[in-house]
Amino acid sequence: MVERQIEARGIHNPRVLSAMREIPRHLFIPPPYDQSAYDDNPLPIGNGQTISQPYIVALMTDLLRPEPSDNVLEIGAGSGYQAAILSRLVRRLTTMERISAVAILARNNVTSLGIQNVEVVEGDGTQGYPQNAPYDGIIVTAATPEIPQTLTDQLADGGRLVAPVGGRDIQELVTLEKQGDIMIPECHGGVRFVPLIGKHGWEN
Ligand code: SAH
């Protein structure tokens, strides 16, 4: 999976590649789709939600430029795969999930791998999680019409945010880097995510 889907598409950050090699993706996918865990696509995890395509997880992780001392926030835990990858790359990760059953799934999955630096919080991630802010990185793994200011407010100076921004069906992968009062945007191509539903996202 890592060689064919990720390295072949130009991701060479050795820390990202080794985290992707270490975390078994099939543990994050309920049957029967776990059989297809190493395929090149997203898969259903129940409750109408999905686990992201491996390449997209690698790309977003790489764009976040995670450092070992970083405190990071993820919005949209899903079954916890992206969170497990990031747990190998940063000091502390808070991941938010709005659907209770999915939050429980994520919590069980990270716990069963013995991961101790991830906190799964049930709630509306469009409001962020000020209790653990400021964050060196914020990764939004659901599609948002625009990046909520609540989130950029919780970003540390020099921090980076990665998010799929656009319509309900198709979005552009965007990064923002906070430099004092300025946010520096960059675009990284088209993606498809399930909608971010909440106060500062889609209505439903
Ligand atoms: N990061 C996941 C992919 C998650 S799919 C992975 O590693 O595979 C997107 C998730 O975002 C879904 O589980 C959905 O329920 C959740 N979500 C949508 N809106 C949300 C919100 N406002 N706050 C928190 N989670 C949200």
mmCIF file of C-alpha atoms and ligand atoms in Angstrom:
data_model
loop_
_atom_site.group_PDB
_atom_site.id
_atom_site.type_symbol
_atom_site.label_atom_id
_atom_site.label_comp_id
_atom_site.label_asym_id
_atom_site.label_seq_id
_atom_site.Cartn_x
_atom_site.Cartn_y
_atom_site.Cartn_z
ATOM 1 C CA MET A 1 0.000 0.000 0.000
ATOM 2 C CA VAL A 2 2.679 2.503 1.053
ATOM 3 C CA GLU A 3 4.967 1.834 -1.901
ATOM 4 C CA ARG A 4 2.335 1.699 -4.645
ATOM 5 C CA GLN A 5 -0.245 4.217 -3.475
ATOM 6 C CA ILE A 6 1.780 6.716 -1.462
ATOM 7 C CA GLU A 7 5.474 6.788 -2.412
ATOM 8 C CA ALA A 8 4.599 6.336 -6.081
ATOM 9 C CA ARG A 9 2.465 9.502 -5.879
ATOM 10 C CA GLY A 10 5.310 11.574 -4.519
ATOM 11 C CA ILE A 11 5.112 11.475 -0.723
ATOM 12 C CA HIS A 12 8.624 10.880 0.600
ATOM 13 C CA ASN A 13 8.548 12.195 4.196
ATOM 14 C CA PRO A 14 10.143 9.205 6.020
ATOM 15 C CA ARG A 15 8.260 9.838 9.271
ATOM 16 C CA VAL A 16 4.905 9.843 7.465
ATOM 17 C CA LEU A 17 5.769 6.697 5.498
ATOM 18 C CA SER A 18 6.873 4.762 8.560
ATOM 19 C CA ALA A 19 3.736 5.739 10.520
ATOM 20 C CA MET A 20 1.653 4.521 7.558
ATOM 21 C CA ARG A 21 3.607 1.229 7.583
ATOM 22 C CA GLU A 22 3.157 0.739 11.332
ATOM 23 C CA ILE A 23 -0.605 1.268 11.705
ATOM 24 C CA PRO A 24 -2.712 -1.663 10.379
ATOM 25 C CA ARG A 25 -5.576 -0.048 8.400
ATOM 26 C CA HIS A 26 -7.768 -3.177 8.531
ATOM 27 C CA LEU A 27 -8.269 -2.712 12.298
ATOM 28 C CA PHE A 28 -10.159 0.534 11.566
ATOM 29 C CA ILE A 29 -12.681 -0.983 9.131
ATOM 30 C CA PRO A 30 -15.676 -3.044 10.264
ATOM 31 C CA PRO A 31 -16.468 -6.253 8.301
ATOM 32 C CA PRO A 32 -17.036 -7.027 5.482
ATOM 33 C CA TYR A 33 -15.048 -4.075 4.114
ATOM 34 C CA ASP A 34 -11.976 -4.900 6.226
ATOM 35 C CA GLN A 35 -11.188 -7.433 3.464
ATOM 36 C CA SER A 36 -10.459 -4.469 1.172
ATOM 37 C CA ALA A 37 -8.484 -2.484 3.763
ATOM 38 C CA TYR A 38 -5.367 -1.994 1.616
ATOM 39 C CA ASP A 39 -7.230 -0.944 -1.556
ATOM 40 C CA ASP A 40 -6.730 2.501 -3.048
ATOM 41 C CA ASN A 41 -10.055 4.050 -1.926
ATOM 42 C CA PRO A 42 -12.220 5.196 0.991
ATOM 43 C CA LEU A 43 -14.465 2.544 2.609
ATOM 44 C CA PRO A 44 -17.660 2.583 4.715
ATOM 45 C CA ILE A 45 -17.285 2.439 8.509
ATOM 46 C CA GLY A 46 -21.016 2.563 9.392
ATOM 47 C CA ASN A 47 -23.370 5.438 10.319
ATOM 48 C CA GLY A 48 -23.045 6.746 6.728
ATOM 49 C CA GLN A 49 -19.384 7.682 7.319
ATOM 50 C CA THR A 50 -16.115 6.583 5.697
ATOM 51 C CA ILE A 51 -12.448 5.924 6.352
ATOM 52 C CA SER A 52 -10.398 8.122 4.001
ATOM 53 C CA GLN A 53 -8.331 6.805 1.083
ATOM 54 C CA PRO A 54 -4.799 5.912 2.324
ATOM 55 C CA TYR A 55 -3.135 8.385 -0.069
ATOM 56 C CA ILE A 56 -5.316 11.256 1.171
ATOM 57 C CA VAL A 57 -4.448 10.412 4.792
ATOM 58 C CA ALA A 58 -0.737 10.451 3.867
ATOM 59 C CA LEU A 59 -1.062 13.683 1.863
ATOM 60 C CA MET A 60 -2.920 15.561 4.607
ATOM 61 C CA THR A 61 -0.483 14.261 7.235
ATOM 62 C CA ASP A 62 2.458 15.434 5.123
ATOM 63 C CA LEU A 63 0.857 18.867 4.486
ATOM 64 C CA LEU A 64 0.403 19.345 8.232
ATOM 65 C CA ARG A 65 4.234 19.018 8.648
ATOM 66 C CA PRO A 66 3.886 17.303 12.034
ATOM 67 C CA GLU A 67 6.740 17.715 14.542
ATOM 68 C CA PRO A 68 7.349 15.473 17.606
ATOM 69 C CA SER A 69 6.614 18.331 20.022
ATOM 70 C CA ASP A 70 3.311 19.339 18.353
ATOM 71 C CA ASN A 71 -0.114 19.627 19.946
ATOM 72 C CA VAL A 72 -2.660 18.837 17.186
ATOM 73 C CA LEU A 73 -6.455 18.926 16.770
ATOM 74 C CA GLU A 74 -8.341 16.709 14.315
ATOM 75 C CA ILE A 75 -11.978 17.387 13.390
ATOM 76 C CA GLY A 76 -13.787 14.212 12.244
ATOM 77 C CA ALA A 77 -12.304 11.186 14.040
ATOM 78 C CA GLY A 78 -14.259 8.604 12.047
ATOM 79 C CA SER A 79 -12.920 5.196 13.096
ATOM 80 C CA GLY A 80 -9.640 6.769 14.282
ATOM 81 C CA TYR A 81 -7.197 5.822 11.505
ATOM 82 C CA GLN A 82 -5.839 9.332 10.822
ATOM 83 C CA ALA A 83 -5.620 9.851 14.596
ATOM 84 C CA ALA A 84 -3.571 6.660 15.009
ATOM 85 C CA ILE A 85 -1.175 7.768 12.239
ATOM 86 C CA LEU A 86 -0.756 11.205 13.835
ATOM 87 C CA SER A 87 -0.242 9.668 17.285
ATOM 88 C CA ARG A 88 3.141 8.401 16.003
ATOM 89 C CA LEU A 89 4.178 11.808 14.734
ATOM 90 C CA VAL A 90 3.123 14.370 17.350
ATOM 91 C CA ARG A 91 3.161 14.782 21.144
ATOM 92 C CA ARG A 92 -0.544 15.117 21.697
ATOM 93 C CA LEU A 93 -3.645 14.732 19.528
ATOM 94 C CA THR A 94 -7.231 15.699 20.310
ATOM 95 C CA THR A 95 -9.734 14.304 17.813
ATOM 96 C CA MET A 96 -13.397 15.334 17.692
ATOM 97 C CA GLU A 97 -16.360 13.317 16.405
ATOM 98 C CA ARG A 98 -20.013 14.407 16.357
ATOM 99 C CA ILE A 99 -21.616 10.940 16.114
ATOM 100 C CA SER A 100 -21.541 9.207 19.485
ATOM 101 C CA ALA A 101 -21.302 5.619 18.141
ATOM 102 C CA VAL A 102 -18.444 6.632 15.826
ATOM 103 C CA ALA A 103 -16.589 8.386 18.666
ATOM 104 C CA ILE A 104 -16.830 5.185 20.710
ATOM 105 C CA LEU A 105 -15.495 3.177 17.753
ATOM 106 C CA ALA A 106 -12.520 5.556 17.403
ATOM 107 C CA ARG A 107 -11.803 5.422 21.130
ATOM 108 C CA ASN A 108 -11.890 1.604 21.151
ATOM 109 C CA ASN A 109 -9.632 1.399 18.103
ATOM 110 C CA VAL A 110 -6.916 3.708 19.436
ATOM 111 C CA THR A 111 -7.070 2.113 22.903
ATOM 112 C CA SER A 112 -6.724 -1.404 21.540
ATOM 113 C CA LEU A 113 -3.483 -0.370 19.797
ATOM 114 C CA GLY A 114 -2.144 0.887 23.137
ATOM 115 C CA ILE A 115 -2.068 4.514 21.931
ATOM 116 C CA GLN A 116 -1.931 6.886 24.898
ATOM 117 C CA ASN A 117 -1.479 10.374 23.435
ATOM 118 C CA VAL A 118 -4.868 10.603 21.691
ATOM 119 C CA GLU A 119 -7.999 12.026 23.320
ATOM 120 C CA VAL A 120 -11.288 11.334 21.484
ATOM 121 C CA VAL A 121 -13.845 14.056 22.244
ATOM 122 C CA GLU A 122 -17.503 13.702 21.257
ATOM 123 C CA GLY A 123 -18.863 17.021 20.034
ATOM 124 C CA ASP A 124 -19.194 19.615 17.253
ATOM 125 C CA GLY A 125 -15.682 20.139 15.908
ATOM 126 C CA THR A 126 -16.666 23.284 13.981
ATOM 127 C CA GLN A 127 -16.368 25.000 17.374
ATOM 128 C CA GLY A 128 -12.936 23.499 17.986
ATOM 129 C CA TYR A 129 -11.819 22.468 21.447
ATOM 130 C CA PRO A 130 -10.491 25.527 23.296
ATOM 131 C CA GLN A 131 -9.681 23.445 26.397
ATOM 132 C CA ASN A 132 -6.549 21.996 24.708
ATOM 133 C CA ALA A 133 -5.661 25.032 22.502
ATOM 134 C CA PRO A 134 -3.466 26.551 21.132
ATOM 135 C CA TYR A 135 -2.708 23.945 18.456
ATOM 136 C CA ASP A 136 0.416 23.703 16.285
ATOM 137 C CA GLY A 137 -1.725 21.960 13.700
ATOM 138 C CA ILE A 138 -5.424 21.467 12.922
ATOM 139 C CA ILE A 139 -6.593 18.838 10.430
ATOM 140 C CA VAL A 140 -10.206 18.865 9.272
ATOM 141 C CA THR A 141 -11.226 15.528 7.712
ATOM 142 C CA ALA A 142 -14.771 16.457 6.635
ATOM 143 C CA ALA A 143 -15.851 18.869 3.885
ATOM 144 C CA THR A 144 -16.467 22.431 4.983
ATOM 145 C CA PRO A 145 -18.014 25.327 2.997
ATOM 146 C CA GLU A 146 -15.362 27.588 4.546
ATOM 147 C CA ILE A 147 -12.764 27.370 7.294
ATOM 148 C CA PRO A 148 -14.414 28.386 10.591
ATOM 149 C CA GLN A 149 -12.682 31.323 12.278
ATOM 150 C CA THR A 150 -13.209 29.509 15.589
ATOM 151 C CA LEU A 151 -10.583 27.038 14.364
ATOM 152 C CA THR A 152 -8.008 29.543 13.102
ATOM 153 C CA ASP A 153 -8.411 31.392 16.427
ATOM 154 C CA GLN A 154 -7.273 28.205 18.204
ATOM 155 C CA LEU A 155 -4.156 27.886 16.018
ATOM 156 C CA ALA A 156 -0.772 28.906 17.504
ATOM 157 C CA ASP A 157 1.388 31.469 15.698
ATOM 158 C CA GLY A 158 3.273 29.555 12.986
ATOM 159 C CA GLY A 159 0.637 26.791 13.126
ATOM 160 C CA ARG A 160 -0.880 25.069 10.088
ATOM 161 C CA LEU A 161 -4.403 23.987 9.221
ATOM 162 C CA VAL A 162 -5.374 21.460 6.513
ATOM 163 C CA ALA A 163 -8.979 21.132 5.312
ATOM 164 C CA PRO A 164 -11.147 20.144 2.322
ATOM 165 C CA VAL A 165 -12.988 23.373 1.430
ATOM 166 C CA GLY A 166 -15.797 23.774 -1.101
ATOM 167 C CA GLY A 167 -19.134 22.217 -2.035
ATOM 168 C CA ARG A 168 -20.914 19.253 -0.477
ATOM 169 C CA ASP A 169 -19.734 16.894 -3.227
ATOM 170 C CA ILE A 170 -16.299 18.109 -4.241
ATOM 171 C CA GLN A 171 -13.710 20.248 -2.493
ATOM 172 C CA GLU A 172 -10.222 21.678 -2.777
ATOM 173 C CA LEU A 173 -7.617 20.572 -0.256
ATOM 174 C CA VAL A 174 -6.427 23.824 1.345
ATOM 175 C CA THR A 175 -3.658 24.623 3.827
ATOM 176 C CA LEU A 176 -3.487 27.806 5.900
ATOM 177 C CA GLU A 177 -0.382 28.911 7.756
ATOM 178 C CA LYS A 178 -0.808 31.434 10.557
ATOM 179 C CA GLN A 179 1.841 34.183 10.532
ATOM 180 C CA GLY A 180 0.892 36.731 13.166
ATOM 181 C CA ASP A 181 -2.407 38.241 12.028
ATOM 182 C CA ILE A 182 -2.074 36.850 8.504
ATOM 183 C CA MET A 183 -3.249 33.472 7.195
ATOM 184 C CA ILE A 184 -1.281 32.216 4.176
ATOM 185 C CA PRO A 185 -3.400 29.903 1.977
ATOM 186 C CA GLU A 186 -2.251 27.232 -0.495
ATOM 187 C CA CYS A 187 -4.302 24.838 -2.681
ATOM 188 C CA HIS A 188 -3.425 21.183 -3.212
ATOM 189 C CA GLY A 189 -5.967 19.723 -5.636
ATOM 190 C CA GLY A 190 -9.473 18.267 -5.646
ATOM 191 C CA VAL A 191 -10.796 15.835 -3.017
ATOM 192 C CA ARG A 192 -14.143 14.346 -1.885
ATOM 193 C CA PHE A 193 -15.083 14.166 1.776
ATOM 194 C CA VAL A 194 -18.295 13.583 3.729
ATOM 195 C CA PRO A 195 -19.784 16.897 4.975
ATOM 196 C CA LEU A 196 -18.710 18.684 8.152
ATOM 197 C CA ILE A 197 -22.024 19.158 9.934
ATOM 198 C CA GLY A 198 -22.289 21.699 12.730
ATOM 199 C CA LYS A 199 -22.647 25.299 13.849
ATOM 200 C CA HIS A 200 -19.939 26.622 11.486
ATOM 201 C CA GLY A 201 -20.222 23.876 8.835
ATOM 202 C CA TRP A 202 -23.160 22.427 6.857
ATOM 203 C CA GLU A 203 -26.597 22.404 8.452
ATOM 204 C CA ASN A 204 -27.284 18.691 7.875
HETATM 205 N N1 SAH B 1 -10.451 11.040 9.895
HETATM 206 C C1 SAH B 1 -11.187 9.856 9.475
HETATM 207 C C2 SAH B 1 -12.180 10.126 8.375
HETATM 208 C C3 SAH B 1 -13.397 10.682 8.939
HETATM 209 S S1 SAH B 1 -14.821 10.846 7.909
HETATM 210 C C4 SAH B 1 -10.231 8.742 9.106
HETATM 211 O O1 SAH B 1 -9.144 8.713 9.643
HETATM 212 O O2 SAH B 1 -10.579 7.867 8.326
HETATM 213 C C5 SAH B 1 -15.447 12.337 8.635
HETATM 214 C C6 SAH B 1 -15.985 12.228 10.031
HETATM 215 O O3 SAH B 1 -16.292 13.554 10.449
HETATM 216 C C7 SAH B 1 -17.274 11.430 10.168
HETATM 217 O O4 SAH B 1 -17.110 10.407 11.105
HETATM 218 C C8 SAH B 1 -18.301 12.473 10.631
HETATM 219 O O5 SAH B 1 -19.258 11.963 11.546
HETATM 220 C C9 SAH B 1 -17.405 13.492 11.308
HETATM 221 N N2 SAH B 1 -17.971 14.840 11.437
HETATM 222 C C10 SAH B 1 -18.773 15.524 10.586
HETATM 223 N N3 SAH B 1 -19.056 16.746 11.071
HETATM 224 C C11 SAH B 1 -18.413 16.847 12.266
HETATM 225 C C12 SAH B 1 -18.305 17.873 13.261
HETATM 226 N N4 SAH B 1 -18.921 19.056 13.143
HETATM 227 N N5 SAH B 1 -17.556 17.624 14.359
HETATM 228 C C13 SAH B 1 -16.921 16.426 14.526
HETATM 229 N N6 SAH B 1 -16.988 15.439 13.629
HETATM 230 C C14 SAH B 1 -17.709 15.637 12.510
#
